[in-house]
Structure formats: structure tokens, C-alpha cells
CSV table of C-alpha atoms in Angstrom, one decimal:
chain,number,residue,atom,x,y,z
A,7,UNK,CA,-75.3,77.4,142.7
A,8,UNK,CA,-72.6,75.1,144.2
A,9,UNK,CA,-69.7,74.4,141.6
A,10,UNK,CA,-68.8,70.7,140.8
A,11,UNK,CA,-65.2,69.5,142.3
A,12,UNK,CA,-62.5,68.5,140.8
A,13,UNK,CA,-63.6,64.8,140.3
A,14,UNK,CA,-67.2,65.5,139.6
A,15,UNK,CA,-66.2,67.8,136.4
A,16,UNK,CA,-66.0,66.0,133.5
A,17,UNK,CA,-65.4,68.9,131.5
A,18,UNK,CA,-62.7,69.3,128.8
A,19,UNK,CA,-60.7,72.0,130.6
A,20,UNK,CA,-61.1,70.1,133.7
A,21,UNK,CA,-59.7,66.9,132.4
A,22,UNK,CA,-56.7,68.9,131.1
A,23,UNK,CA,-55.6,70.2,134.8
A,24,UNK,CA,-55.6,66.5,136.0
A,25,UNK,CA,-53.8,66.0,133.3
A,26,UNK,CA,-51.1,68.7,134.3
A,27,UNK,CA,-51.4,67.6,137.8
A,28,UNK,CA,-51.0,64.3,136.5
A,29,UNK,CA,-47.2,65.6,134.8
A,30,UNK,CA,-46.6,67.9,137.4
A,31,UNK,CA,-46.5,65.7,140.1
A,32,UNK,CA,-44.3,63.1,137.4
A,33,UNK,CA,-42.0,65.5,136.8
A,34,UNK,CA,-41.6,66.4,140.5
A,35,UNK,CA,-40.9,62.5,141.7
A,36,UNK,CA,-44.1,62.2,143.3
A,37,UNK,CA,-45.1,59.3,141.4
A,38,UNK,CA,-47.9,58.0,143.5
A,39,UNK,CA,-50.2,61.3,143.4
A,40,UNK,CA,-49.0,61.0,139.3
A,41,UNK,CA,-50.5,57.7,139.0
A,42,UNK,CA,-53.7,58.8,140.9
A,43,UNK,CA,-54.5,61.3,138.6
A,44,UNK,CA,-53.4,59.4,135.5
A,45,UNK,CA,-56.4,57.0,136.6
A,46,UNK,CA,-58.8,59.7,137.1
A,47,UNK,CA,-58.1,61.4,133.5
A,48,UNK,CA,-58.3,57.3,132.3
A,49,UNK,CA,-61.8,57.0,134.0
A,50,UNK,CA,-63.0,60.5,132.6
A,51,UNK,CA,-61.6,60.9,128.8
A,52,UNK,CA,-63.2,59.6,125.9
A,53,UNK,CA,-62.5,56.7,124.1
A,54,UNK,CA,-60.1,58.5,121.4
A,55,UNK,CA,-58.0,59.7,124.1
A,56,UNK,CA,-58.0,55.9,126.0
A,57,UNK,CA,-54.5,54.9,124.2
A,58,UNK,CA,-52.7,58.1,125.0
A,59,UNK,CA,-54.0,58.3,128.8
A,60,UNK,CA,-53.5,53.6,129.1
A,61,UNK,CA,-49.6,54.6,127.8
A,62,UNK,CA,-49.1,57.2,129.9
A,63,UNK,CA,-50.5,55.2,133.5
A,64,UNK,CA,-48.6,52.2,132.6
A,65,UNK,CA,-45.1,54.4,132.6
A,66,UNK,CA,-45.9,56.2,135.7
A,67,UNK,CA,-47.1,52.6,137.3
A,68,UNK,CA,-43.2,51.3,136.3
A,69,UNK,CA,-42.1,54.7,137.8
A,70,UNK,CA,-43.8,54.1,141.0
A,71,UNK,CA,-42.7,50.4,141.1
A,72,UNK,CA,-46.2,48.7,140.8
A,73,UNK,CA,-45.1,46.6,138.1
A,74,UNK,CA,-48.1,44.3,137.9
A,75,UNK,CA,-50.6,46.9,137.4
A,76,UNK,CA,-48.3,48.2,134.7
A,77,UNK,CA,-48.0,44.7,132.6
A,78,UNK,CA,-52.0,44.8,133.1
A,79,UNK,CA,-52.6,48.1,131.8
A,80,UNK,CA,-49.7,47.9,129.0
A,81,UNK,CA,-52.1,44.3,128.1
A,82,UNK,CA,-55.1,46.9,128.0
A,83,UNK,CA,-53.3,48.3,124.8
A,84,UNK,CA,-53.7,46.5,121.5
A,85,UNK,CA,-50.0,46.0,120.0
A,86,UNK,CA,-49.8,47.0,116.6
A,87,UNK,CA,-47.1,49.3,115.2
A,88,UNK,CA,-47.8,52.8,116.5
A,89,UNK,CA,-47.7,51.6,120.0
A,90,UNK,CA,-45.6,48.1,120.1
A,91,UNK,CA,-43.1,50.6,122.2
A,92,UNK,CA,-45.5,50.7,125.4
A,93,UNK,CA,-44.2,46.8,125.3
A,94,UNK,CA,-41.0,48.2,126.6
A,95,UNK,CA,-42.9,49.3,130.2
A,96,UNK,CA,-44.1,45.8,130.8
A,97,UNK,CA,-40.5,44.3,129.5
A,98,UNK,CA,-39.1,46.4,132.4
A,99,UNK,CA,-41.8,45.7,134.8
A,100,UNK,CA,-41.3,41.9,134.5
A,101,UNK,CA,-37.4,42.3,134.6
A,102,UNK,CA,-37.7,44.1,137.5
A,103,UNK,CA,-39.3,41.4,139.8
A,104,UNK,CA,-36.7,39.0,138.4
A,105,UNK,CA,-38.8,37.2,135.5
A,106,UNK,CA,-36.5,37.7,133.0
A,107,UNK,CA,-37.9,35.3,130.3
A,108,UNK,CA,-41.0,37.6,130.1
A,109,UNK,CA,-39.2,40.5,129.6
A,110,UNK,CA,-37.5,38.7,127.0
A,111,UNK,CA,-40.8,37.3,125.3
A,112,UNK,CA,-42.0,41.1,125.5
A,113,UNK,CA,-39.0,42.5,123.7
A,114,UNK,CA,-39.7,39.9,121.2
A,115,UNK,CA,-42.8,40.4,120.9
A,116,UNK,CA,-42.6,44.0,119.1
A,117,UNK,CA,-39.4,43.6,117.1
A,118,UNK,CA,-41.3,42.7,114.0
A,119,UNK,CA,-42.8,46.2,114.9
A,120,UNK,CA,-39.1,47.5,113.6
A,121,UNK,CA,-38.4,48.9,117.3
A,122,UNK,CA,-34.9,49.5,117.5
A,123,UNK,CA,-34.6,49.6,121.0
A,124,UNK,CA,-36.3,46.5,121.6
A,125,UNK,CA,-33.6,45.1,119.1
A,126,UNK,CA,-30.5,46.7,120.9
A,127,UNK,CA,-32.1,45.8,123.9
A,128,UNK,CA,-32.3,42.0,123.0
A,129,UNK,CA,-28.9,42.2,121.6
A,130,UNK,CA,-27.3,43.5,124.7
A,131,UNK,CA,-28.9,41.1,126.6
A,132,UNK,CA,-27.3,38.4,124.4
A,133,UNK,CA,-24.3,39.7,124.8
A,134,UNK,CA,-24.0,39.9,128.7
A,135,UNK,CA,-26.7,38.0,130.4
A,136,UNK,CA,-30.3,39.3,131.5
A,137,UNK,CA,-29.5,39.7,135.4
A,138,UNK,CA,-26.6,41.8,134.4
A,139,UNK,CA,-28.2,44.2,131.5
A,140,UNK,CA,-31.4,44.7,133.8
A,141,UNK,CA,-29.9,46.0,137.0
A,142,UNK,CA,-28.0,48.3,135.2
A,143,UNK,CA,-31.3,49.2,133.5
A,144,UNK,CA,-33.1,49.5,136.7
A,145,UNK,CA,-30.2,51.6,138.3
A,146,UNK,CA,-30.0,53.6,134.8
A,147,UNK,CA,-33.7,54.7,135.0
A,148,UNK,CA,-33.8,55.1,139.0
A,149,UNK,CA,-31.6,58.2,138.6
A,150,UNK,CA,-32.9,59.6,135.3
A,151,UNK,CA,-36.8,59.3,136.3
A,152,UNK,CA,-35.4,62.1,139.3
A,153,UNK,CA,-36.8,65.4,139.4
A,154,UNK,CA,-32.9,66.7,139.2
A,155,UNK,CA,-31.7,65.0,136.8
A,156,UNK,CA,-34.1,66.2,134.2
A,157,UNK,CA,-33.9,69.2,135.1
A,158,UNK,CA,-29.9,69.0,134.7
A,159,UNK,CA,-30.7,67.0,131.3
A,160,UNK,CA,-32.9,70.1,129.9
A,161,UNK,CA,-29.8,72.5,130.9
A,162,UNK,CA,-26.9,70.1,129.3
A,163,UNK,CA,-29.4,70.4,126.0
A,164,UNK,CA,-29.6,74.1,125.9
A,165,UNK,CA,-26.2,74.2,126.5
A,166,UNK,CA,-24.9,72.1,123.2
């Protein structure tokens, strides 16, 4: 009897390694193979995992620079108060290419949601101007999204 591969298994257990993959190649940089398997665990969960696996794929889509296909999936997710903070992925994904009043409209748009870092983010943007605040977002999450410098992070936690 010939086993099913990897992307034939639908299976529970099986879903859970891409899922691991999925984090594993995250945590190790390797963003493209992350989003990959994020899209296969989408295609293959059910539909009460869908908001968990759509959240997850649009971060690793921002991670991996494909900022379009991260405003489309975070669009996929109805905004309502447990998950008005995915809005923050597509805010970033539209500041990134330069289109700064639809990261602005996007930070807006979940502050009603009472998400305190949409609000500091708007109000740090006031006080500087949008060019300015987003490059030293962009900068700010290029390093930290680096394999190193989580692993650093985890070791300045244990250490406090």
C-alpha cells in the first residue's frame, strides 16, 4: 500500500507538520518556503481554523515583501474586535510601497476596535510625518523579523 505525501494527507497530524514547517522555516528567515506552507495549511484546514491560518499567511506575506497579496488576504478576514489587529499587516503593507494614506485609512479603521497600537501608531505619525515614522518602521521590523535577533530577544528575556 503506497502512503499518501505530504500534500495529499489531509490528516490532522499531517496538517500540524506543515504547520511547524510553516514556523520553522519563519523563524529561520526563510520566508518564501514559510509562506508556501502557510497556503497549503490554508487550502487544507477546516473552516474554524480559516481565521488563525488567513492571519498568519498575511504576516508572513509582509515578512516576505509581497505586500499586495498580504492587503488581499488581511481583506479575506472580517474586522471585528478579536481580529481588527491583522489591520496592522495591511497598514504596513501599504506604507511600505509608499501609499501612505491607506495605511493611514487602515490604522483608522480599527481604532474604534480600542487597539492601542493602532492609536500610538496614528499619533506618532501625527507627530513626525508618515514618510518619516514608516521607514523607521520598515527598518525597525527588517532587523527584528531576523532569525538572530529573536534568538538574542529570547536570551535578553531569560536574562531579566
Amino acid at each position: 500500500i503506497q502512503q499518501p505525501g505530504i500534500y495529499e494527507d489531509d490528516s490532522k497530524a499531517n496538517v500540524d507538520l506543515m504547520i511547524d514547517l510553516a514556523q520553522t522555516y519563519e523563524n529561520m528567515g526563510d520566508f518564501k518556503k514559510a509562506c508556501y506552507y502557510r497556503e497549503v495549511v490554508l487550502s487544507k484546514n477546516t473552516e474554524a481554523d480559516k481565521l488563525n491560518d488567513l492571519n498568519n499567511l498575511s504576516l508572513v506575506y509582509l515578512k516576505n515583501k509581497e505586500y499586495q497579496k498580504c492587503i488581499e488576504t488581511v481583506n479575506n478576514i472580517e474586522l471585528n474586535e478579536e481580529n481588527s489587529h491583522t489591520r496592522i499587516f495591511s497598514a504596513r503593507a501599504y506604507a511600505y510601497q509608499n501609499k501612505y494614506k491607506e495605511a493611514q485609512k487602515e490604522l483608522e479603521s480599527i481604532v474604534d476596535y480600542k487597539d492601542t497600537d493602532a492609536k500610538d501608531m496614528l499619533e506618532k505619525i501625527q507627530n513626525s510625518s508618515p514618510e518619516i515614522f514608516w521607514k523607521e518602521d520598515f527598518e525597525m521590523k527588517q532587523i527584528s523579523w531576523q532569525p538572530e535577533n529573536r534568538i538574542n530577544d529570547k536570551e535578553n528575556h531569560k536574562n531579566q
